[in-house]
Tab-separated table of C-alpha atoms and ligand atoms in Angstrom:
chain	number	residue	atom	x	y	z
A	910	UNK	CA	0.000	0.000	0.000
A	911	UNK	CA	0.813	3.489	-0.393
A	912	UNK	CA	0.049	5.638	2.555
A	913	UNK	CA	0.137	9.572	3.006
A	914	UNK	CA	0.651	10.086	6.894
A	915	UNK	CA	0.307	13.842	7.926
A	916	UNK	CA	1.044	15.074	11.239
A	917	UNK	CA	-0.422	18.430	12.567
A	918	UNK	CA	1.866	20.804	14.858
A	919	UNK	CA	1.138	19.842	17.891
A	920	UNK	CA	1.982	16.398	17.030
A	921	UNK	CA	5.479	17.885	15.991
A	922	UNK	CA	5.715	20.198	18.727
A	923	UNK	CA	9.216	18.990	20.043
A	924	UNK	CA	11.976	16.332	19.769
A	925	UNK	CA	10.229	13.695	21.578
A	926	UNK	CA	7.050	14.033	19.494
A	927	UNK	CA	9.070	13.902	16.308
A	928	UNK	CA	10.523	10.914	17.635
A	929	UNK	CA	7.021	9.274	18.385
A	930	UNK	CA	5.905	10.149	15.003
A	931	UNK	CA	9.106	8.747	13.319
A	932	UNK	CA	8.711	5.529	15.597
A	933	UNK	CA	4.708	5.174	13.881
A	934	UNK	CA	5.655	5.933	10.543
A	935	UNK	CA	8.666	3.275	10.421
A	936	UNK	CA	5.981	1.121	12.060
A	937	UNK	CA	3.925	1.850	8.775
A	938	UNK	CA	7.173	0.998	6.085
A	939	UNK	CA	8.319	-1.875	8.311
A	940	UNK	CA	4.814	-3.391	7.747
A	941	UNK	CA	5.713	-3.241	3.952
A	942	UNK	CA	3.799	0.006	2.720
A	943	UNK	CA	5.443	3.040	0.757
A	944	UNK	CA	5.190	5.863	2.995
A	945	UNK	CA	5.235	9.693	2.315
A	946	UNK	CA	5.037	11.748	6.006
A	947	UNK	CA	3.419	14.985	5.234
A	948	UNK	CA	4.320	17.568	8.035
A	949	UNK	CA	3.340	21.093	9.316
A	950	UNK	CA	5.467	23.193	11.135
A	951	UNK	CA	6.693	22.730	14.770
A	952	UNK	CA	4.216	23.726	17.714
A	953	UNK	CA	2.996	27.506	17.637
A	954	UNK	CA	5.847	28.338	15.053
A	955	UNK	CA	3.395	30.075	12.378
A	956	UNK	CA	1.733	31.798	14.650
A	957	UNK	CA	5.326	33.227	16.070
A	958	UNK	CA	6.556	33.822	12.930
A	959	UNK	CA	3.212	35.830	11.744
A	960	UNK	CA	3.511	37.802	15.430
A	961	UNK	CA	6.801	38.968	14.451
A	962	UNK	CA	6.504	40.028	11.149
A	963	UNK	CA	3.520	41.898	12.914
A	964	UNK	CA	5.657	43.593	15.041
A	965	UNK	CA	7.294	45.221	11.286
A	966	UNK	CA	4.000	46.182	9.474
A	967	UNK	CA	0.182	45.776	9.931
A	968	UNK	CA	0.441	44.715	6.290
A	969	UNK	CA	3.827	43.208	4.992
A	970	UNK	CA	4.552	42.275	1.816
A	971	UNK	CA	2.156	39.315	1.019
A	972	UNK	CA	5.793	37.648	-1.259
A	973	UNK	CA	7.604	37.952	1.997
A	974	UNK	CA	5.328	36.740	4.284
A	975	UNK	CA	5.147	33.343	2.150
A	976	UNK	CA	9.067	33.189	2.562
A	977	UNK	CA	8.945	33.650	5.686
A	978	UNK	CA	6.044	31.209	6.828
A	979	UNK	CA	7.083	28.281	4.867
A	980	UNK	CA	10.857	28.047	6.577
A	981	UNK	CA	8.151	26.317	10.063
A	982	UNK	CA	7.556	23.114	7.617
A	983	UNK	CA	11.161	23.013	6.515
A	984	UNK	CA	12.712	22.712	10.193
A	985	UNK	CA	10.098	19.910	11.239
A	986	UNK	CA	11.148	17.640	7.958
A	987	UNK	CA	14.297	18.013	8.232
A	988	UNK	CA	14.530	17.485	12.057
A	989	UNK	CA	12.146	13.907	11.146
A	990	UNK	CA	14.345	12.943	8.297
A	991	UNK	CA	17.654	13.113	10.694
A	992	UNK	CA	15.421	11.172	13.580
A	993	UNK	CA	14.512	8.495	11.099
A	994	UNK	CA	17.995	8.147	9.797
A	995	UNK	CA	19.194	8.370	13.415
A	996	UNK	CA	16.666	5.188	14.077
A	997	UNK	CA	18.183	3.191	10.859
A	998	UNK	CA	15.753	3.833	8.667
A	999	UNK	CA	16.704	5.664	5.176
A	1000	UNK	CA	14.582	8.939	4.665
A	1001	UNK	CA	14.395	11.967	2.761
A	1002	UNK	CA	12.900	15.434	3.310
A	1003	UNK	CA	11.797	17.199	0.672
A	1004	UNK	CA	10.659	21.077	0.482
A	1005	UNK	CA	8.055	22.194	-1.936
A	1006	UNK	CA	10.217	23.340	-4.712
A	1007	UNK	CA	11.973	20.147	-4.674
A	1008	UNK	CA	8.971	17.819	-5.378
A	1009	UNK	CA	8.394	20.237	-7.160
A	1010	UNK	CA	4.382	21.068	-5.940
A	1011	UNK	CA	2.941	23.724	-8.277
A	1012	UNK	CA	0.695	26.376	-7.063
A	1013	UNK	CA	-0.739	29.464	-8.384
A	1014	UNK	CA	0.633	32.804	-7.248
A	1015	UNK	CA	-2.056	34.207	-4.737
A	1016	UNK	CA	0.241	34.309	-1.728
A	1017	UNK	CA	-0.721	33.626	1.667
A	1018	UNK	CA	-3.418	31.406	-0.148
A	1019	UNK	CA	-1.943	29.541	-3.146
A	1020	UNK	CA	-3.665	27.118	-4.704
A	1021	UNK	CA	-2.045	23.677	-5.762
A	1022	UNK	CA	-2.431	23.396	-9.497
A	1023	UNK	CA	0.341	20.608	-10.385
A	1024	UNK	CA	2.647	17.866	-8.539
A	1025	UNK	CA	5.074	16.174	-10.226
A	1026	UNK	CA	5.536	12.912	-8.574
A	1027	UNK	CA	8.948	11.879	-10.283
A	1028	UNK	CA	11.005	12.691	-7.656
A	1029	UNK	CA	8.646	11.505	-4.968
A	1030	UNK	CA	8.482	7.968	-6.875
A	1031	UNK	CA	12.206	7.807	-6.912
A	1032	UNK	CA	12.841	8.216	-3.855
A	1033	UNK	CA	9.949	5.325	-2.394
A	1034	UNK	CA	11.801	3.150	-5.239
A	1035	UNK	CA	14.791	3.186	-3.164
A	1036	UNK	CA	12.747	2.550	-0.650
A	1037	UNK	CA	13.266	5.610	1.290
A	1038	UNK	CA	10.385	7.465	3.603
A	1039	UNK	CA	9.752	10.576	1.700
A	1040	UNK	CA	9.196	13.716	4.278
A	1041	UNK	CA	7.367	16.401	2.351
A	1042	UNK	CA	6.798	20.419	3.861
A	1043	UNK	CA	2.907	20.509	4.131
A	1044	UNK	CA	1.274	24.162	3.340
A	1045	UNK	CA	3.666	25.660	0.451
A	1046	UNK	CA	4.338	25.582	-3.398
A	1047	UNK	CA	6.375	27.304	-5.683
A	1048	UNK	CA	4.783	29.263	-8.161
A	1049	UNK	CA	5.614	30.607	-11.790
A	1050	UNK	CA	8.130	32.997	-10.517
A	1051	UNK	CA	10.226	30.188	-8.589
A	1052	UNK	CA	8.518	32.220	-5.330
A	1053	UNK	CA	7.577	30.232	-2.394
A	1054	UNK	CA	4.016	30.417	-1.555
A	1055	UNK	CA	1.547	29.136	1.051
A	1056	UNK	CA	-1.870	27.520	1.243
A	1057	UNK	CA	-3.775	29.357	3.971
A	1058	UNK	CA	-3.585	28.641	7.613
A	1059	UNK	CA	-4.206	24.501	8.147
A	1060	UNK	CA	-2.980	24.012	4.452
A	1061	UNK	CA	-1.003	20.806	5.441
A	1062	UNK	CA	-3.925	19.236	4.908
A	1063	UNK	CA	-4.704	20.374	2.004
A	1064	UNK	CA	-0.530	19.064	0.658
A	1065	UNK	CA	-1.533	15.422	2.360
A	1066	UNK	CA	-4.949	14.881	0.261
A	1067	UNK	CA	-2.749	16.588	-3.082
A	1068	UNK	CA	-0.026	14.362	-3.068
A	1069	UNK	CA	-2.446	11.701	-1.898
A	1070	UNK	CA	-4.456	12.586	-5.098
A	1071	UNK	CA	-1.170	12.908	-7.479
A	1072	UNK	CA	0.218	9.418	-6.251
A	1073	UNK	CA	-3.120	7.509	-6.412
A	1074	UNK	CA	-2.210	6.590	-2.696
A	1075	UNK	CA	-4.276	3.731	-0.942
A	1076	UNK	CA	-5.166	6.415	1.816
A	1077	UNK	CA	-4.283	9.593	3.355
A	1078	UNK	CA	-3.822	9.172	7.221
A	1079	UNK	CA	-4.552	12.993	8.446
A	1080	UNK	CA	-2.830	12.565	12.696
A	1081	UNK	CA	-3.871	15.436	14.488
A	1082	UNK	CA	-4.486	16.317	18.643
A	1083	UNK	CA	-8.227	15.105	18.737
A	1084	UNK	CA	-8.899	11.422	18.020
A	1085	UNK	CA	-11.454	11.774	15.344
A	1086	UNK	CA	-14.106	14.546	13.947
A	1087	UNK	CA	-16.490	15.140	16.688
A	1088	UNK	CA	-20.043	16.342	16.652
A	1089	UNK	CA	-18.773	20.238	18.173
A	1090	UNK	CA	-15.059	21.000	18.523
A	1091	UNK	CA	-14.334	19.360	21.708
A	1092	UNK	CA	-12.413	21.437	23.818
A	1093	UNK	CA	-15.272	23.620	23.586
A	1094	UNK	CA	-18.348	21.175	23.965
A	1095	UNK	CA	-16.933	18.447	26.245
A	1096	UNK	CA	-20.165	16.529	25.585
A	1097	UNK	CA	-19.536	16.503	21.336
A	1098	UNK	CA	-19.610	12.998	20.387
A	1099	UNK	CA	-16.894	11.656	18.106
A	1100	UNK	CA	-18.679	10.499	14.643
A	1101	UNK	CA	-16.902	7.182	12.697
A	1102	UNK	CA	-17.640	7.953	9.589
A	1103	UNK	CA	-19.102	11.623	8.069
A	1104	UNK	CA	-19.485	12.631	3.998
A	1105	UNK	CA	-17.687	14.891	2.517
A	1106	UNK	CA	-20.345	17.100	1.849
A	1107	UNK	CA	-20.782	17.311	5.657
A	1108	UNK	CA	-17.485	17.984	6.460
A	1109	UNK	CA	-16.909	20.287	3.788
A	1110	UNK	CA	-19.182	22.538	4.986
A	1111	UNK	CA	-18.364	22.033	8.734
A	1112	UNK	CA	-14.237	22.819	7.840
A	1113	UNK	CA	-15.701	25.777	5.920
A	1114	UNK	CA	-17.879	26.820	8.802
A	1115	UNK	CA	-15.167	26.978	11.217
A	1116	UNK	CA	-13.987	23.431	12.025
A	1117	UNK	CA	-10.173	23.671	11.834
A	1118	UNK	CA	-10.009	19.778	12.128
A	1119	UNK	CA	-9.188	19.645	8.641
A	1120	UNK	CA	-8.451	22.251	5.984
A	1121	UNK	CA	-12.304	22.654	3.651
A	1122	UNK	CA	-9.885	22.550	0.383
A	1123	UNK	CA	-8.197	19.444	1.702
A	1124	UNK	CA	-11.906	17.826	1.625
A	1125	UNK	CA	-12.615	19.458	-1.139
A	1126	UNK	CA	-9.855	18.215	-3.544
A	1127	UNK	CA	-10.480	14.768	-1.238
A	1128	UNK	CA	-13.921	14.395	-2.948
A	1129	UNK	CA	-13.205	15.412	-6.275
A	1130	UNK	CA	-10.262	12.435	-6.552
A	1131	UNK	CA	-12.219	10.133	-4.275
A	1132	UNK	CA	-9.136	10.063	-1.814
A	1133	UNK	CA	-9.524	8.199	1.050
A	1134	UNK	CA	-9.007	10.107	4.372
A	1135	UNK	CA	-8.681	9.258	7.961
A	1136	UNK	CA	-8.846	11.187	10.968
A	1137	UNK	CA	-7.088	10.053	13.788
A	1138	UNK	CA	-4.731	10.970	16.882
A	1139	UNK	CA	-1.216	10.922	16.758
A	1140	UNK	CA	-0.887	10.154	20.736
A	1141	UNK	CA	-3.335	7.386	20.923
A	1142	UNK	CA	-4.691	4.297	18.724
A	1143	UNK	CA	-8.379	5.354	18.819
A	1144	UNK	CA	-10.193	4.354	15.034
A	1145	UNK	CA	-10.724	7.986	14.389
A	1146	UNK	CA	-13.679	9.284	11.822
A	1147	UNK	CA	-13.527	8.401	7.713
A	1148	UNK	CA	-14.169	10.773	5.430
A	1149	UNK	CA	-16.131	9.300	2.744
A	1150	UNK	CA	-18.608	9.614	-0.166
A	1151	UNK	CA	-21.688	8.146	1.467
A	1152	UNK	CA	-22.282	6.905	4.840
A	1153	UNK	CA	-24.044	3.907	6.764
A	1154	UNK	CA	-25.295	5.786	9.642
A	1155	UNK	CA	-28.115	6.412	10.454
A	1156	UNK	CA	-28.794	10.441	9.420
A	1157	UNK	CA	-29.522	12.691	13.006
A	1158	UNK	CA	-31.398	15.805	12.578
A	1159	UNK	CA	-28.004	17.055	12.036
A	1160	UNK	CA	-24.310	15.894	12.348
A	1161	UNK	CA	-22.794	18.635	14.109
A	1162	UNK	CA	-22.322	22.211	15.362
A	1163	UNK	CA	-19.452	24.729	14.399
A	1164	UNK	CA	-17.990	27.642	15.142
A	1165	UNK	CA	-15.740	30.590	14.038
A	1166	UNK	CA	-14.112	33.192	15.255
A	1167	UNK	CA	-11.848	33.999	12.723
A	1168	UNK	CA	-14.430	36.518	10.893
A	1169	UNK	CA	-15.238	40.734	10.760
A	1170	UNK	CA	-18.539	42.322	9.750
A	1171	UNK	CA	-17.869	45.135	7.194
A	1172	UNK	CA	-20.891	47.898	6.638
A	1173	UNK	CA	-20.923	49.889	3.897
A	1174	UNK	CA	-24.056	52.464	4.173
A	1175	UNK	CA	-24.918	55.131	1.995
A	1176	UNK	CA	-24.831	53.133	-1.444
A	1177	UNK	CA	-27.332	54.217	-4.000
A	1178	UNK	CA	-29.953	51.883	-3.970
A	1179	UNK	CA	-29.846	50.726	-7.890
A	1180	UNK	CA	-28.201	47.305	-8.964
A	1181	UNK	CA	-24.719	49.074	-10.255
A	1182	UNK	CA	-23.902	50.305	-6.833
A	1183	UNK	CA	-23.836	46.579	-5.171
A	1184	UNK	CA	-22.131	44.763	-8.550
A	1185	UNK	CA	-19.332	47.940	-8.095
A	1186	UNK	CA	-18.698	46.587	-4.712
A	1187	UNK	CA	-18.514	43.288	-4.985
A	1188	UNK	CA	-16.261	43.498	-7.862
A	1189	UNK	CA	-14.092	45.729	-6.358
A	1190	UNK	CA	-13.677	42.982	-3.402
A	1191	UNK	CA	-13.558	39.518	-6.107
A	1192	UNK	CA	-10.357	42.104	-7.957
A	1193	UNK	CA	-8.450	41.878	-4.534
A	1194	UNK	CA	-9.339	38.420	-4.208
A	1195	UNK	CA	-11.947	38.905	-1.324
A	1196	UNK	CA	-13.942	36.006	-0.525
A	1197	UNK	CA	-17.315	37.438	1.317
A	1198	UNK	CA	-19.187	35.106	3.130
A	1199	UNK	CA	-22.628	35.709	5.247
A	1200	UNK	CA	-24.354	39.126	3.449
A	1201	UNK	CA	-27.602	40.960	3.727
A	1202	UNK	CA	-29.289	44.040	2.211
A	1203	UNK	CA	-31.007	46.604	3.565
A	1204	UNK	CA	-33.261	49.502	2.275
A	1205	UNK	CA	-33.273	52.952	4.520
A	1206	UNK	CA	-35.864	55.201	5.244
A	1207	UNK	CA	-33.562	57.916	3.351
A	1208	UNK	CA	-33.841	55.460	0.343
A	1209	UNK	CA	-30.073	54.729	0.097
A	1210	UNK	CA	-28.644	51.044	0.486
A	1211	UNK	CA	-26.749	49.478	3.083
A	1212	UNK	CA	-24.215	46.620	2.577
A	1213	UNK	CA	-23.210	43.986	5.524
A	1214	UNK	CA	-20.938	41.261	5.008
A	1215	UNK	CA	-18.018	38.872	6.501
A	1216	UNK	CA	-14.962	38.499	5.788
A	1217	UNK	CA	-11.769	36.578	7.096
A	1218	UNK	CA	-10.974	38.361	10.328
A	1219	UNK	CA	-6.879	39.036	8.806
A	1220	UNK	CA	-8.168	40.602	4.999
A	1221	UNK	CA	-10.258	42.826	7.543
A	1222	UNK	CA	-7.796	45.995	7.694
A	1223	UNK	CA	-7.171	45.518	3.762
A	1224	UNK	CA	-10.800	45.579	2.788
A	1225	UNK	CA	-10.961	48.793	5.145
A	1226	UNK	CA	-8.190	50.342	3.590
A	1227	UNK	CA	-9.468	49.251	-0.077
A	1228	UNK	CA	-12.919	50.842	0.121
A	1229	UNK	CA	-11.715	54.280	1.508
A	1230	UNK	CA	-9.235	54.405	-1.324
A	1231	UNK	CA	-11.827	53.837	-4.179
A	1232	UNK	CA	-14.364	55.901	-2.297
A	1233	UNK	CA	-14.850	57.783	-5.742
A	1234	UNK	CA	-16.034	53.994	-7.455
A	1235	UNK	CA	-18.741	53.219	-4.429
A	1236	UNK	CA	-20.176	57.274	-4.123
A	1237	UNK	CA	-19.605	58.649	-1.231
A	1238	UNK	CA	-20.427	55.523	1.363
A	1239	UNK	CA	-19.887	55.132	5.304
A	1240	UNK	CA	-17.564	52.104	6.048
A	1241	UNK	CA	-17.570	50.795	9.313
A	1242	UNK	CA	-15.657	47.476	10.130
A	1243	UNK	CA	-16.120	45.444	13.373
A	1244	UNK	CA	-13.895	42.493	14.478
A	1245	UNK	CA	-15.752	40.708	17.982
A	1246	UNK	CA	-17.841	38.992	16.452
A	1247	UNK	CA	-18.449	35.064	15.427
A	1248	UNK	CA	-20.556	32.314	13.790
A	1249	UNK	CA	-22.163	29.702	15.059
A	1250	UNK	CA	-23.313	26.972	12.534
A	1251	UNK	CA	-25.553	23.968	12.557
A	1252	UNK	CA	-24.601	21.461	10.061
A	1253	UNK	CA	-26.339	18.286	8.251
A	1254	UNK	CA	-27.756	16.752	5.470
A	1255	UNK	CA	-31.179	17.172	7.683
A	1256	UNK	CA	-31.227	20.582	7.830
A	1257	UNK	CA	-33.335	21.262	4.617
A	1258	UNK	CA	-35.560	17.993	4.984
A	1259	UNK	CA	-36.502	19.046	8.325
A	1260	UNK	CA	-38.260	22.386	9.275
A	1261	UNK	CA	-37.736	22.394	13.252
A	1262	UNK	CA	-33.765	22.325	12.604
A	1263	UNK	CA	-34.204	26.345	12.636
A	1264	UNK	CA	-36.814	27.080	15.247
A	1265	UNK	CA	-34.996	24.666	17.608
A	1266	UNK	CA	-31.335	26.363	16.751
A	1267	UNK	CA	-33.102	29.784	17.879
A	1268	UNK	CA	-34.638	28.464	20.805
A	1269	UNK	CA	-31.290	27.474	22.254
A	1270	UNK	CA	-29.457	30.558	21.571
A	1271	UNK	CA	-32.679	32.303	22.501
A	1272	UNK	CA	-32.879	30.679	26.086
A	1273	UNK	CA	-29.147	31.351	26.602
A	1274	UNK	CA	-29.688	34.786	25.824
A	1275	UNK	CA	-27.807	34.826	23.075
A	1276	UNK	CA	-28.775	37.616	20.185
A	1277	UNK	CA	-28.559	36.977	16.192
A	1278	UNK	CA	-27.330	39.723	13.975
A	1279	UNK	CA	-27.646	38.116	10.762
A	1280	UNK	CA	-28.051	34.852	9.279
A	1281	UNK	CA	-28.213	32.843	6.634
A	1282	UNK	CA	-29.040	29.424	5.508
A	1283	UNK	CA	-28.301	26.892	2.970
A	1284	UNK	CA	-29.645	22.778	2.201
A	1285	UNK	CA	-27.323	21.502	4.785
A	1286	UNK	CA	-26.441	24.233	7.099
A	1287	UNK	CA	-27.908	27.733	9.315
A	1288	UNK	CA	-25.655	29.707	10.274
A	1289	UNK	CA	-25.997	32.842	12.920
A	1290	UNK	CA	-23.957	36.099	13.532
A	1291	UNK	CA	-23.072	36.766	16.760
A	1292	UNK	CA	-21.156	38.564	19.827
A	1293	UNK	CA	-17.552	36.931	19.787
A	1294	UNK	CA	-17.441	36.780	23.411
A	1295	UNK	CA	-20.770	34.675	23.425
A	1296	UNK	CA	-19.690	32.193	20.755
A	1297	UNK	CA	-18.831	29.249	23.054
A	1298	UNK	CA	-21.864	29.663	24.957
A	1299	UNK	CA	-23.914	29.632	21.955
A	1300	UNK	CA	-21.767	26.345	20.511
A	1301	UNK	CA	-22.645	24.421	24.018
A	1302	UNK	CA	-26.359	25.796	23.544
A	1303	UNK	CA	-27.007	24.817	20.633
A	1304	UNK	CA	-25.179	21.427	21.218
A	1305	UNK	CA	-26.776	20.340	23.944
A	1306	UNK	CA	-30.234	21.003	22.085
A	1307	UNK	CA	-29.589	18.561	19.572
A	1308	UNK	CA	-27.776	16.412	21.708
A	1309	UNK	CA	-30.942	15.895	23.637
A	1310	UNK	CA	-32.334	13.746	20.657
A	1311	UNK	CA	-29.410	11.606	19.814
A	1312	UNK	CA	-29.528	9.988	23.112
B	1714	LIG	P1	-3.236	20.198	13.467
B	1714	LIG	O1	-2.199	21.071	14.059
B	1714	LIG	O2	-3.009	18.741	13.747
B	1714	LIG	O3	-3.508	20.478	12.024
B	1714	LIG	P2	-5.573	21.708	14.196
B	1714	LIG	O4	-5.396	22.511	15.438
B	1714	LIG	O5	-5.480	22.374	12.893
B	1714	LIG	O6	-4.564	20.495	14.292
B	1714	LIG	O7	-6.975	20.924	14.247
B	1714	LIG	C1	-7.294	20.134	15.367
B	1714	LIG	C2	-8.209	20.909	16.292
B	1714	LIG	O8	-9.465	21.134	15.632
B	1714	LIG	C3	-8.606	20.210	17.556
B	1714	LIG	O9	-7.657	20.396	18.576
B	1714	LIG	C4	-9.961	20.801	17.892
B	1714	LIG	O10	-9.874	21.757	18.931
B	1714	LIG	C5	-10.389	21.500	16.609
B	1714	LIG	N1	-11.737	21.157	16.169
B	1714	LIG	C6	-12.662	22.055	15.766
B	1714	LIG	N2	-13.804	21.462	15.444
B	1714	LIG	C7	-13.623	20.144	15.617
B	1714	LIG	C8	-14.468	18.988	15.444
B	1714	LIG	N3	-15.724	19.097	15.001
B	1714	LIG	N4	-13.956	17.764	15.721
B	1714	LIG	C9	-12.684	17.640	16.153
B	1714	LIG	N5	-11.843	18.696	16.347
B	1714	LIG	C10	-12.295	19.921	16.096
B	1715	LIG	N1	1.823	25.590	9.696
B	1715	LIG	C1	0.646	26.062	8.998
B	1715	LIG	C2	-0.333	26.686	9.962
B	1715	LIG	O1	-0.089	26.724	11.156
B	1715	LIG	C3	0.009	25.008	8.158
B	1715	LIG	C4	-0.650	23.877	8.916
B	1715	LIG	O2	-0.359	23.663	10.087
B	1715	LIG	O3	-1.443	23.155	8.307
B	1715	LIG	O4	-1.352	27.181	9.521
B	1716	LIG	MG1	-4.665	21.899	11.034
């Protein structure tokens, strides 16, 4: 068989990690499989390295940030590669560029667009363990570039995809995919098996458990992927086309934190005046999520909309500049806010899912600012500071009829 093992940062976090994870993987070859080891970068090194280039610029150079970030996945394979040598094992890291993994150039959030698997192949030929850099590419320019925060997963299920592996093993802190992120609901259940339709929208919604492109590119070349810990021997959760289970009201609840509102009031209420914005934000490469309209009683238009909390100062700093495209509009930008998602393939089928969503939130006391739905999911816009209160809520709601 030909497994794709990728370990998550916390799984890396120091020597004796790396050491545990070499000891599993060489478990894996030993047992006569071709191995690639997909890593991310050590601990809270991303993070540290985003704080201090931070600490330079509110905004630095998007290029430099990319070369800066992707050095984190090149000191965890490198320090695996020596441990596996070090434990008699041949091995080989291998950085982006020398795969080489192809991406395009939006930095900070590349996409993969071509991996040549020559190199790779040689390599499991002579029988090495090949230990790829998760989260970065090279693009046209011979630039490094990176995937988006939790893109390692997104490298696993690519190279998974480009060497028709038998499965793609994704080892992270948590044992499986649970019904509600559980360090925040310590009652979420952990599911065997969900689709990928579910847990595409739940990654998208907030669930950093897995990367949504990683599921997404997992689904189109029908990859098969594993959750599981990389402490324990727990089954973990499959991520797979259909399911046997029996379908709940709905599979889980998510949340996010990671989002600002942006309001732009004052627009001219015609059609032009909402297409200028919202091509304005697709030119910079803005993805806008949750959105509503309003009309006001002095007949002019008001925008709302979410964005990614980090494009937050850009998009301020965008529509002041083209003030002179959007008429003369009143931008206002707050970051403490959150979303809180229900998500299933029940959600459309079954017309309580929203009243009893509301209910919970409503008996915690929790308000709604905006919200929107879709055939698997609601989602709700809310107070930041009340978002784990509202994830337990609304938990605990549903949880009441799975027992
Ligand atoms: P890694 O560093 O291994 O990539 P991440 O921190 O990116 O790990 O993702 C694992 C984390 O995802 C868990 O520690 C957990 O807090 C969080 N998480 C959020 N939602 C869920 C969920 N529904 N099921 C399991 N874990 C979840
Ligand atoms: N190291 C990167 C991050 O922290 C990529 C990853 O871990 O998947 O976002
Ligand atoms: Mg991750």
């Amino acid at each position: 068989m030909l497994v794709v093992m990728k370990f998550g940062g916390s799984s890396v976090a120091d020597l004796d990690k790396i050491r545990n994870v070499a000891e599993r993987c060489i478990r894996k070859w030993k047992e006569g499989n071709r191995v690639v080891v997909v890593l991310s970068a050590m601990g809270k090194t991303t993070d540290r390295l985003l704080a201090q280039a931070g600490e330079i610029s509110k905004m630095p150079s998007r290029r430099e940030m990319d070369m800066l970030l992707a050095t984190g996945e090149q000191v965890s394979v490198s320090l695996m590669a020596m441990t596996m040598i070090q434990m008699g094992v041949t091995a080989i890291s291998l950085n982006a560029w020398q795969v080489p993994m192809y991406t395009n150039s939006t930095y900070q959030n590349a996409k993969l667009k071509r991996i040549d698997c020559e190199r790779i192949r040689k390599e499991l030929d002579s029988n090495k363990i090949v230990v790829v850099t998760g989260f970065q590419g090279v693009n046209k320019y011979d630039d490094i570039t990176t995937l988006g925060r939790g893109g390692s997963d997104t490298t696993a299920v690519a190279l998974a995809a480009a060497l028709h592996a038998d499965l793609c093993e994704i080892y992270t802190d948590v044992d499986g995919v649970y019904t509600a992120d559980p360090r925040i609901v310590p009652n979420a259940r952990k599911m065997p098996e969900v689709t990928y339709e579910e847990m595409l929208e739940f990654a998208s919604l907030g669930a950093k458990v897995l990367h949504n492109r990683c599921v997404e590119m997992a689904r189109r070349y029908n990859v098969k992927l594993v959750v599981k810990s990389s402490m324990c021997e727990a089954e973990g959760t499959v991520v797979k086309e259909k399911t046997k289970m029996e379908k709940m009201l709905i599979s889980g609840v998510a949340g996010d934190k990671n989002i600002a509102k942006i309001t732009v009031a004052g627009m001219k209420d015609d059609p032009e005046s909402t297409f200028r914005l919202l091509n304005l934000l697709s030119s910079k490469g803005v993805n806008i999520d949750v959105m509503i309209q309003s009309l006001e009683k002095d007949g002019t238009k008001t925008l709302t909309f979410t964005v990614a909390k980090p494009d937050m100062i850009m998009i301020e700093e965008l529509l002041k500049n083209e003030g002179e495209i959007l008429g003369n509009v009143n931008i206002k930008c707050k970051e403490d806010v959150a979303k809180v998602s229900v998500v299933g393939a029940g959600v459309s089928s079954n017309p309580g899912v929203a009243a009893k969503m509301f209910e919970a939130l409503s008996n915690a006391g929790i308000n709604t600012n905006m919200v929107t739905t879709s055939e698997i999911r609601i989602t709700a816009v809310i107070k930041e500071a009340e978002l784990e209160l509202a994830m337990r809520a609304v938990h605990d709601r549903f949880a009441a009829e799975w027992e």
